[in-house]
mmCIF file of the C-alpha atoms, coordinates in Angstrom:
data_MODEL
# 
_entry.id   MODEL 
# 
loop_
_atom_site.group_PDB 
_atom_site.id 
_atom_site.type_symbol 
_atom_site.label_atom_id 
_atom_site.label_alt_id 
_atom_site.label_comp_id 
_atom_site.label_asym_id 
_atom_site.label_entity_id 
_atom_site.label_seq_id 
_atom_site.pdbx_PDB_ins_code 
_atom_site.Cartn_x 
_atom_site.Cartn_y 
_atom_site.Cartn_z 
_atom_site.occupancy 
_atom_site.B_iso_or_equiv 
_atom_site.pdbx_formal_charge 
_atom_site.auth_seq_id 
_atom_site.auth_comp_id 
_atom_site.auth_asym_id 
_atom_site.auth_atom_id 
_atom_site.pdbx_PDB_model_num 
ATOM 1  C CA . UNK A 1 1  ? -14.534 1.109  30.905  1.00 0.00 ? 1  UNK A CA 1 
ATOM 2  C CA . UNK A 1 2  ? -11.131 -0.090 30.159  1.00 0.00 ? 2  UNK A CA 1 
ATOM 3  C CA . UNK A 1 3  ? -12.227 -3.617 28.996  1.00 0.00 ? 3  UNK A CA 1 
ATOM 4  C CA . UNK A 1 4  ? -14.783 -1.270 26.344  1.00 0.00 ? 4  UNK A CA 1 
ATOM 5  C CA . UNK A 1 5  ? -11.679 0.502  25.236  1.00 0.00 ? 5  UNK A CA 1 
ATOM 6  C CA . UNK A 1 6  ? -9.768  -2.516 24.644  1.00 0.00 ? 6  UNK A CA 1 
ATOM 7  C CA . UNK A 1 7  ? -12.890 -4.297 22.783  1.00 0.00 ? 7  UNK A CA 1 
ATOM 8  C CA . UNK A 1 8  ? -13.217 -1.322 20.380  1.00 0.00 ? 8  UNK A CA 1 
ATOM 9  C CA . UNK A 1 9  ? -9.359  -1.369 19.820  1.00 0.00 ? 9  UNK A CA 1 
ATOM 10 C CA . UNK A 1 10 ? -9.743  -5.080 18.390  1.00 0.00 ? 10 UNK A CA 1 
ATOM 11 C CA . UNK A 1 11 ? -12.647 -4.483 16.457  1.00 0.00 ? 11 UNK A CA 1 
ATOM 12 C CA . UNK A 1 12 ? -11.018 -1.755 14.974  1.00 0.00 ? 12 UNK A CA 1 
ATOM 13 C CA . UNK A 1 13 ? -7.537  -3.232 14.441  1.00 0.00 ? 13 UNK A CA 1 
ATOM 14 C CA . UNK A 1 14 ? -9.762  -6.529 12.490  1.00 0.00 ? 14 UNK A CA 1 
ATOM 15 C CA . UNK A 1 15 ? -11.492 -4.126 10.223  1.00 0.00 ? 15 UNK A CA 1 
ATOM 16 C CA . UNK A 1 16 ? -7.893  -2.888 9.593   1.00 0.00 ? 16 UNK A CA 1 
ATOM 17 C CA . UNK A 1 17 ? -6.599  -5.939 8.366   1.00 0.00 ? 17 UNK A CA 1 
ATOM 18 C CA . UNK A 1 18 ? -9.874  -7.215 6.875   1.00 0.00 ? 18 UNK A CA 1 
ATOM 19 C CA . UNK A 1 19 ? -9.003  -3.701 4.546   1.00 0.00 ? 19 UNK A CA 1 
ATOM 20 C CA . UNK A 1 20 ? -5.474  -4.701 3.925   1.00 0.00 ? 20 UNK A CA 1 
ATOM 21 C CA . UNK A 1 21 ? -6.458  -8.291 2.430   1.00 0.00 ? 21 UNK A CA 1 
ATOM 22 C CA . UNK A 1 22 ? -9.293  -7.075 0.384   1.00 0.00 ? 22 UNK A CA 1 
ATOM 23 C CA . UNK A 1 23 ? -6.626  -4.054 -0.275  1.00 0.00 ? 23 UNK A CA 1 
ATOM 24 C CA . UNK A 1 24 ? -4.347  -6.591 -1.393  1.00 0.00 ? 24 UNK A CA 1 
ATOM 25 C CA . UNK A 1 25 ? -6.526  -8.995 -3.842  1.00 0.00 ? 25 UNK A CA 1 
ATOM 26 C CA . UNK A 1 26 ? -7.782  -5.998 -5.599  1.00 0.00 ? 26 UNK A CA 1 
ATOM 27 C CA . UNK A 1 27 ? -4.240  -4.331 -6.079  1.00 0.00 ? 27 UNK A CA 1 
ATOM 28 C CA . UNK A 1 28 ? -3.384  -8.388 -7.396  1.00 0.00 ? 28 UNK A CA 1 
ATOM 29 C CA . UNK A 1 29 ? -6.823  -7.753 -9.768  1.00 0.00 ? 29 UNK A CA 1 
ATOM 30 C CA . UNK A 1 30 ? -5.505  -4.105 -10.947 1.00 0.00 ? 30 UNK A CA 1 
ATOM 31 C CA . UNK A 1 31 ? -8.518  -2.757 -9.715  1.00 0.00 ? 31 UNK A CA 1 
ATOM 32 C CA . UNK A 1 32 ? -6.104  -0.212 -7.879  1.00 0.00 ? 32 UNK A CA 1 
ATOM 33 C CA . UNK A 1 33 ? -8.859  2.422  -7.144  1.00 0.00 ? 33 UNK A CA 1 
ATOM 34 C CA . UNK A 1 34 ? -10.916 0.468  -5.383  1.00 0.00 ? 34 UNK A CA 1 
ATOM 35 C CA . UNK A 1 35 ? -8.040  -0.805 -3.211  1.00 0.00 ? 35 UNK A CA 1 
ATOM 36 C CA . UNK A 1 36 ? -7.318  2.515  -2.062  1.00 0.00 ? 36 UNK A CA 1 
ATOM 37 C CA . UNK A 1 37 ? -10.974 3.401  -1.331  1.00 0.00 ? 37 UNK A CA 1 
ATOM 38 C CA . UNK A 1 38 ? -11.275 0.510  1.369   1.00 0.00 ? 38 UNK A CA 1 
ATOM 39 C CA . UNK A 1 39 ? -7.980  1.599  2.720   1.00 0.00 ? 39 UNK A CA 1 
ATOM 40 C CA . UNK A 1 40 ? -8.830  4.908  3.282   1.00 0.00 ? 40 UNK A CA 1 
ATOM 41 C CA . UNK A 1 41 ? -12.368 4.199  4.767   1.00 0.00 ? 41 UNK A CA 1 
ATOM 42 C CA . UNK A 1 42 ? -10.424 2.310  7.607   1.00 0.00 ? 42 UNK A CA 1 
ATOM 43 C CA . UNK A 1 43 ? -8.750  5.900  8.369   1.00 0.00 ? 43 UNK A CA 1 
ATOM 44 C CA . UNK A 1 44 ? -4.955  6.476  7.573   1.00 0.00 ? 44 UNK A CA 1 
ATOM 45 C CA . UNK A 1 45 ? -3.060  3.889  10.303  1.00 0.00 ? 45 UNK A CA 1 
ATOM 46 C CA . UNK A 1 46 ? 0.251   5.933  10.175  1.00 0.00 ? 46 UNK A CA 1 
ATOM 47 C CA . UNK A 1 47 ? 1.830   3.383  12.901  1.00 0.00 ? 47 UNK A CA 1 
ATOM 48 C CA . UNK A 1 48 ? 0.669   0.136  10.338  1.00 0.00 ? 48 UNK A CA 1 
ATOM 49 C CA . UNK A 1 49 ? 3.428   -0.619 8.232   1.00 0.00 ? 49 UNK A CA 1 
ATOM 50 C CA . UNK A 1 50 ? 1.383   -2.702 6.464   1.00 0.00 ? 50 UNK A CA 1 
ATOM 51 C CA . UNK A 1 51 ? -1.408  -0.852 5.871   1.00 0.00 ? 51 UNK A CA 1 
ATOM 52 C CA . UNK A 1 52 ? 1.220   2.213  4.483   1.00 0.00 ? 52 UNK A CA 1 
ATOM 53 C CA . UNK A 1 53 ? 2.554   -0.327 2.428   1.00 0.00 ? 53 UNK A CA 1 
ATOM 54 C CA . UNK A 1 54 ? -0.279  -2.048 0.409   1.00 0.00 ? 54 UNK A CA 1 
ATOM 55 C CA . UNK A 1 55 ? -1.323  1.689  0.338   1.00 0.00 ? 55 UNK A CA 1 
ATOM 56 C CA . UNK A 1 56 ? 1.436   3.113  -1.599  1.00 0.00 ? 56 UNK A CA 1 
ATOM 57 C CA . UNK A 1 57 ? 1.476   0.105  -3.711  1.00 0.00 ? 57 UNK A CA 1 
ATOM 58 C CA . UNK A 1 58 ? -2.601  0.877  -4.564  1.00 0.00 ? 58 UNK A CA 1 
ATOM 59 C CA . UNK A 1 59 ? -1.201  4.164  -5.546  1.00 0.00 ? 59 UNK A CA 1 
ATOM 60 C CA . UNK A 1 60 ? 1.753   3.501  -7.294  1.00 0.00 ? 60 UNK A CA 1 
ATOM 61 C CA . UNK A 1 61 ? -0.752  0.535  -9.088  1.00 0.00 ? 61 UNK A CA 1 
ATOM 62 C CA . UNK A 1 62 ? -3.026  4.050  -9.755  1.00 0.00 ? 62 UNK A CA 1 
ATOM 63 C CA . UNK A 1 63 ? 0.058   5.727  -11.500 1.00 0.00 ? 63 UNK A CA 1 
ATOM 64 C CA . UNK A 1 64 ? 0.601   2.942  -13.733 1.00 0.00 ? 64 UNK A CA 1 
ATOM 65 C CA . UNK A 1 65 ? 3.911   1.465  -12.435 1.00 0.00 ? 65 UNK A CA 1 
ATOM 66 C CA . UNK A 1 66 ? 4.462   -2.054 -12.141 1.00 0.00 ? 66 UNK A CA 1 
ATOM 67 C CA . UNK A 1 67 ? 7.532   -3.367 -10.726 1.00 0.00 ? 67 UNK A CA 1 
ATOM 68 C CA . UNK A 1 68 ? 8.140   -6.429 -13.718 1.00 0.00 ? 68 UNK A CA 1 
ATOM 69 C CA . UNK A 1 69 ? 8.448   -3.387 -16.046 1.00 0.00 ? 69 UNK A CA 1 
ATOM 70 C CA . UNK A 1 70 ? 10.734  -1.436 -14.035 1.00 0.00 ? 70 UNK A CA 1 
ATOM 71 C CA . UNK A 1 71 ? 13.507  -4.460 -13.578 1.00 0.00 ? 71 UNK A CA 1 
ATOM 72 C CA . UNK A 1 72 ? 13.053  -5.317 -17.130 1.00 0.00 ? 72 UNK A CA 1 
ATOM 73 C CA . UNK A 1 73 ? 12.905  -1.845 -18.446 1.00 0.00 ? 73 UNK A CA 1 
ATOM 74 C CA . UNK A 1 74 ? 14.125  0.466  -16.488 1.00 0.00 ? 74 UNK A CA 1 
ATOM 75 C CA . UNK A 1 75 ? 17.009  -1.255 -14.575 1.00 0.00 ? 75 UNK A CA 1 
ATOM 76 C CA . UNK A 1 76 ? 19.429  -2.236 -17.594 1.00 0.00 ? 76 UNK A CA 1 
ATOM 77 C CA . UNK A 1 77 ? 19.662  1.627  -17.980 1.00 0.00 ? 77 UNK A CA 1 
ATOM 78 C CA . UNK A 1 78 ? 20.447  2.818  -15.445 1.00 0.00 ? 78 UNK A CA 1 
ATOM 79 C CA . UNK A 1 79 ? 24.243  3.525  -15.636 1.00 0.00 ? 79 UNK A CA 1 
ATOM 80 C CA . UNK A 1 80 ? 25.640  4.036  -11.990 1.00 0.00 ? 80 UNK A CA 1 
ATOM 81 C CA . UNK A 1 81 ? 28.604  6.275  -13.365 1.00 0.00 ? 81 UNK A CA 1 
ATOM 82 C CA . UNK A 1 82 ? 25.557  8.798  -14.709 1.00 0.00 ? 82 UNK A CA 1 
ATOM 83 C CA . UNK A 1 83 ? 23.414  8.141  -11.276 1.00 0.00 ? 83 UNK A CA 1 
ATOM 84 C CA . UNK A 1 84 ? 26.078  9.582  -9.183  1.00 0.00 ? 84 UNK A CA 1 
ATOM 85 C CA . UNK A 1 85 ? 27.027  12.110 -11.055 1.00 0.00 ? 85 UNK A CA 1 
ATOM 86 C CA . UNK A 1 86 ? 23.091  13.980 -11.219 1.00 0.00 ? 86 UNK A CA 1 
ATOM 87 C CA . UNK A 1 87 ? 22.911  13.237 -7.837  1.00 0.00 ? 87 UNK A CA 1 
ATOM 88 C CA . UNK A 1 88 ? 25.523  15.565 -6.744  1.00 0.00 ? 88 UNK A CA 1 
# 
């Protein structure tokens, strides 16, 4: 029984990361929706930091944001002085 468990624990955990590379090369492809579909047919892995993490990135892909954009873009104006101050 045990050795069963254990089997179906490995098969799962495979199909897991077989999700997260295909995740991954779609995300790379902008095909962001698709990314997240194969991540959540694997069921949410709450204890996979990886999995949580190519999964946000599907969704922030999904909301348009792209990291290049936001260094170039967004970073320069940010003005720390102003940051503080509407955070308090």
């Amino acid at each position: 029984f045990t050795f069963l468990i254990s089997a179906c624990a490995k098969k799962t955990e495979r199909k897991v990361e077989e999700a997260i590379d295909q995740a991954q090369t779609l995300r790379s492809d902008e095909k962001c929706d698709e990314a997240i579909k194969i991540l959540e047919e694997v069921g949410r892995q709450t204890d996979n930091a990886i999995y949580l993490q190519v999964l946000a990135s599907a969704y922030a892909c999904r909301a348009g944001y792209r990291t290049v954009d936001f260094i170039v873009n967004d970073i320069p104006d940010i003005n720390a002085a102003n940051l503080f101050r509407t955070a308090s």
